[in-house]
Tab-separated table of C-alpha atoms in Angstrom:
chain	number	residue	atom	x	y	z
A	28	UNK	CA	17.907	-13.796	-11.908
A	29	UNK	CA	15.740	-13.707	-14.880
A	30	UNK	CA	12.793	-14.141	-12.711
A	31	UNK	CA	13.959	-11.210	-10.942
A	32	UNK	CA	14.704	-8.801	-13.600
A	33	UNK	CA	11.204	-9.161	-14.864
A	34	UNK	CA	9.030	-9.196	-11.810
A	35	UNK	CA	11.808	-5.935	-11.106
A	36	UNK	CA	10.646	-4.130	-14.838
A	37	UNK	CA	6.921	-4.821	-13.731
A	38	UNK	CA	7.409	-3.070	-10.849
A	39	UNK	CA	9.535	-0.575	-12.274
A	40	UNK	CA	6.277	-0.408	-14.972
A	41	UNK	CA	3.577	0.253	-12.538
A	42	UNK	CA	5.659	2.849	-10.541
A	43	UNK	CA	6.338	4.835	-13.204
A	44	UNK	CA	3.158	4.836	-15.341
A	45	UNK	CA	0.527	4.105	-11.544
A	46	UNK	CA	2.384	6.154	-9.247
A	47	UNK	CA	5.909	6.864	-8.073
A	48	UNK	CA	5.718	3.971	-5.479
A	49	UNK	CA	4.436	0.450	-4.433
A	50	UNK	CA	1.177	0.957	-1.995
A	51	UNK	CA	-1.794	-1.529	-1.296
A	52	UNK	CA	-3.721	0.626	-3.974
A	53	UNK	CA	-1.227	0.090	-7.125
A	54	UNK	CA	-0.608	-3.819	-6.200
A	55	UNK	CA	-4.373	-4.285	-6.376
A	56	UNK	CA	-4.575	-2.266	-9.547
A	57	UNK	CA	-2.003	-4.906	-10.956
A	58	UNK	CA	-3.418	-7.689	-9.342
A	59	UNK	CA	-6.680	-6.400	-11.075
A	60	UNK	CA	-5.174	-6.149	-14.509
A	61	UNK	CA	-3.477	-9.728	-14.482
A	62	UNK	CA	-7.514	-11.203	-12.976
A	63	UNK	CA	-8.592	-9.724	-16.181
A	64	UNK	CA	-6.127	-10.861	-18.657
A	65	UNK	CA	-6.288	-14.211	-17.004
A	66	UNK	CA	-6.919	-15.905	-20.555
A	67	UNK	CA	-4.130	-14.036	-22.461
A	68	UNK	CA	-0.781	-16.133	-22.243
A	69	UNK	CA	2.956	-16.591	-24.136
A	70	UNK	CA	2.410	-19.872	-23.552
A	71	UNK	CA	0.491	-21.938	-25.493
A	72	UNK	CA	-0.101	-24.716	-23.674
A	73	UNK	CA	-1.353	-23.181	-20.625
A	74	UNK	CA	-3.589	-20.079	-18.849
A	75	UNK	CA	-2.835	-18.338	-15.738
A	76	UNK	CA	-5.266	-17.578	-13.283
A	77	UNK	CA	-5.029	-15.226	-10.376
A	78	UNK	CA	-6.981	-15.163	-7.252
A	79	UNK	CA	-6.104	-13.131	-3.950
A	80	UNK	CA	-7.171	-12.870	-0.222
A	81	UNK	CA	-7.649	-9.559	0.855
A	82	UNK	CA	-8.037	-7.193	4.546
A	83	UNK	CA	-10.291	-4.538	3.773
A	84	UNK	CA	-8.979	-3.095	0.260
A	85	UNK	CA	-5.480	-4.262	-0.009
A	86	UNK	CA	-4.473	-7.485	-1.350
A	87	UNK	CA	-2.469	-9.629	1.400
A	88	UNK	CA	-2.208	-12.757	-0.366
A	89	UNK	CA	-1.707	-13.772	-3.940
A	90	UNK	CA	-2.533	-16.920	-5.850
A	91	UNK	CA	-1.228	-18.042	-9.372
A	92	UNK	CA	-2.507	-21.086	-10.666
A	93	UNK	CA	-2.120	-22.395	-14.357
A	94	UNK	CA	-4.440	-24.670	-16.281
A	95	UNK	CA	-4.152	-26.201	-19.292
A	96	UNK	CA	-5.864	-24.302	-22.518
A	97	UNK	CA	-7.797	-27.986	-23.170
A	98	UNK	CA	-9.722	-26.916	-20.178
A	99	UNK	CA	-8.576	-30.662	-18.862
A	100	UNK	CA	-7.942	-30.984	-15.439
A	101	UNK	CA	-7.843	-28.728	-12.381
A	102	UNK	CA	-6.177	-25.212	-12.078
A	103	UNK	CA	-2.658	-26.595	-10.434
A	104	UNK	CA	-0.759	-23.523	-7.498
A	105	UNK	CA	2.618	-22.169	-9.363
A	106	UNK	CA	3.403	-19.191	-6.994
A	107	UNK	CA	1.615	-17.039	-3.915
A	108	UNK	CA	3.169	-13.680	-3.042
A	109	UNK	CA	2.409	-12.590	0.595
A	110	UNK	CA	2.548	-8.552	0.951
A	111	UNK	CA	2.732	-6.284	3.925
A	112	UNK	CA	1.780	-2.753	4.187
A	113	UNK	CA	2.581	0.244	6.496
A	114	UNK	CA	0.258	1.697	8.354
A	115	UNK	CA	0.483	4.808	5.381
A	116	UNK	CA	-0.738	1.995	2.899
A	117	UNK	CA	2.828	2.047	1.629
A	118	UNK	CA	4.326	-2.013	0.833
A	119	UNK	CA	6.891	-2.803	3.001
A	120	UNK	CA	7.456	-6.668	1.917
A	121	UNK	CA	6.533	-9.102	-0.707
A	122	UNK	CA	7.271	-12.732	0.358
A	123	UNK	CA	7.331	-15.021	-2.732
A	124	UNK	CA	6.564	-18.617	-2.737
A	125	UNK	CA	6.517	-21.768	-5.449
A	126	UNK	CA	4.278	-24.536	-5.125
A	127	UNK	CA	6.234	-27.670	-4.808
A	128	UNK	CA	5.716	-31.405	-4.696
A	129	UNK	CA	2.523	-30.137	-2.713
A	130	UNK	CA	3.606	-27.441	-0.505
A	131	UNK	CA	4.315	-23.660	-0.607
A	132	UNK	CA	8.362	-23.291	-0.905
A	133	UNK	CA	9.703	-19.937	0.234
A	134	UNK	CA	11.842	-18.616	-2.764
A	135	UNK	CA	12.565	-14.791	-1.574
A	136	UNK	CA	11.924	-11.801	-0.304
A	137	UNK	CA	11.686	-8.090	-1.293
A	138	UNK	CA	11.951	-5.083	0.910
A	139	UNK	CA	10.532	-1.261	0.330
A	140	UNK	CA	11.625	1.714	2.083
A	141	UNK	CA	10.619	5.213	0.988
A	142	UNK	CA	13.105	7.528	2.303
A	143	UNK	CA	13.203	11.295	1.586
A	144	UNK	CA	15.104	11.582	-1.780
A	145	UNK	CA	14.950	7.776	-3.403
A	146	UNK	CA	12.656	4.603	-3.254
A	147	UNK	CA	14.804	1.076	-2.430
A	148	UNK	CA	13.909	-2.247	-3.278
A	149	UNK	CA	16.044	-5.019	-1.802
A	150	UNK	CA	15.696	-8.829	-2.493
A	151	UNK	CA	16.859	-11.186	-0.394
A	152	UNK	CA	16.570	-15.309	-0.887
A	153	UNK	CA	15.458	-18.006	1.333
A	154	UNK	CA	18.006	-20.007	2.402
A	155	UNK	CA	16.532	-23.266	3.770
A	156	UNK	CA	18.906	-25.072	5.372
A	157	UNK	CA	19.394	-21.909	7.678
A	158	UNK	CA	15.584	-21.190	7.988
A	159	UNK	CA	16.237	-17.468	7.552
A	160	UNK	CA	17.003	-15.009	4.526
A	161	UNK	CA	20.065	-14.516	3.494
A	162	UNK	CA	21.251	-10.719	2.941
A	163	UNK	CA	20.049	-8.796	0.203
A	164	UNK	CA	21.938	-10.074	-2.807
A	165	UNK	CA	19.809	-7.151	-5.216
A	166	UNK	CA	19.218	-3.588	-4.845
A	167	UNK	CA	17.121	-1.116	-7.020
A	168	UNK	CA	17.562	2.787	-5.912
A	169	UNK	CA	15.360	5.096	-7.701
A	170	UNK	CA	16.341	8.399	-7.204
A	171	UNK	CA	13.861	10.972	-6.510
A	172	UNK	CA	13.019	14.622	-7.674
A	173	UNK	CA	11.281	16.623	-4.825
A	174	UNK	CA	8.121	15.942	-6.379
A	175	UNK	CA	8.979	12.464	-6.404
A	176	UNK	CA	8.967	11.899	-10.118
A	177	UNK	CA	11.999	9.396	-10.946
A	178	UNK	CA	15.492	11.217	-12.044
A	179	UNK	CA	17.862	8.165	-12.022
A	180	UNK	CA	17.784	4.301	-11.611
A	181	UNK	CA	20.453	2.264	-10.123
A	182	UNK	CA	20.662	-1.400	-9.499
A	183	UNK	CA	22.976	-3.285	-8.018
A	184	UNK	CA	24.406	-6.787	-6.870
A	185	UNK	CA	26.419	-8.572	-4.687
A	186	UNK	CA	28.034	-11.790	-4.852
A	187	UNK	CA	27.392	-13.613	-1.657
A	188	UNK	CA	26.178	-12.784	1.354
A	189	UNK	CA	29.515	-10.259	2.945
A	190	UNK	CA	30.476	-8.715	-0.513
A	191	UNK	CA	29.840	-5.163	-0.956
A	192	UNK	CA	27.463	-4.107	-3.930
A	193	UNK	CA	28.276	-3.679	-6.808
A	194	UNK	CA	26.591	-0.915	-9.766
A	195	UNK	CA	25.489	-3.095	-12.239
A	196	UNK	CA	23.000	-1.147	-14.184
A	197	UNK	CA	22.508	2.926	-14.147
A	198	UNK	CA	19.764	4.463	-16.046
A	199	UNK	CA	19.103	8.369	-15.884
A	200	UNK	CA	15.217	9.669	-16.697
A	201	UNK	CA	16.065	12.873	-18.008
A	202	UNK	CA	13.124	13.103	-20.521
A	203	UNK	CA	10.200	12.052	-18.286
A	204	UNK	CA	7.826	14.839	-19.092
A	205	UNK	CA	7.616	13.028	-22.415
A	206	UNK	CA	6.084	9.518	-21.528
A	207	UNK	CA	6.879	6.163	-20.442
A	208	UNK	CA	8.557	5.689	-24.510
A	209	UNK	CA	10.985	7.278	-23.170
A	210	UNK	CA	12.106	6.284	-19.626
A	211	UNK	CA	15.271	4.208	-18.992
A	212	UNK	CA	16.303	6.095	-22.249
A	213	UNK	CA	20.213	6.662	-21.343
A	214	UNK	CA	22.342	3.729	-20.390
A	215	UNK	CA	25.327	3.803	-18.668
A	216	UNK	CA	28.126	1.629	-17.309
């Protein structure tokens, strides 16, 4: 969940201060950033290094590898995110993995739609002993002024996989003319 939240805020980051939603051009801006901050880390005892495969501009595959800051031994896989794009550029998917005993472990998915008034972002987990995803268990809503500037911010859960969601956070963007300080500025329950 925690994992979740923050990949959801970074996200939530580069659509607000990039552009007002996720296309192949913003995810290689941040894939760009994180390459070049490669050597700055919270954690002390190890770097992160990124590395993608890309089709023409847009990055369709995502490497994260960490290494330890003695420099000894190799660069060792941590996660690979796997995007897809509409034919508008727009991302449609991010599949993210976790390297594992050797092998690439499907953790989750998240979904993108871009409908007329609001952008939704769904995740939905692996479940491995089906082989399929389960049903969204997250949903982020940002709702939409016509000139698609954010006005409100909803996020939901559910519980397992039949339960209705549930409003779990609401946050309302009323001063946005003033700068990111001051997005997600009113809380409520």
């Amino acid at each position: 969940m925690k994992k979740l939240m923050i990949c959801s805020m970074m996200c939530l980051m580069t659509i607000v201060t990039e552009a007002q939603v996720l296309t192949s051009q913003t995810i290689r801006q941040c894939y760009e950033k994180a390459a070049a901050q490669a050597n700055v880390s919270d954690n002390d005892n190890y770097l992160f290094i990124y590395n993608a495969d890309f089709v023409g501009d847009a990055v369709k595959t995502q490497y994260v590898y960490q290494q330890k800051r003695s420099g000894k031994g190799k660069p060792e896989p941590v996660v690979r995110y796997d995007y897809q794009y509409g034919d508008d550029g727009l991302l449609l998917s991010r599949i993210t993995y976790r390297w594992h005993e050797g092998e690439w472990l499907c953790m989750g998915r998240h979904d993108y739609l871009l409908q007329d008034d609001s952008y939704v972002m769904e995740y939905s987990r692996w479940n491995i002993f089906r082989g399929r995803y389960d049903n969204p268990c997250e949903k982020t809503v940002l709702a939409l002024l016509p000139d698609q500037t954010i006005s409100e911010i909803y996020c939901y859960q559910r519980c397992n996989n039949s339960a209705p969601y549930q409003l779990k956070e609401h946050y309302s963007t009323i001063l946005q003319s003033r700068g990111m300080e001051y997005y997600l500025t009113q809380k409520s329950r």
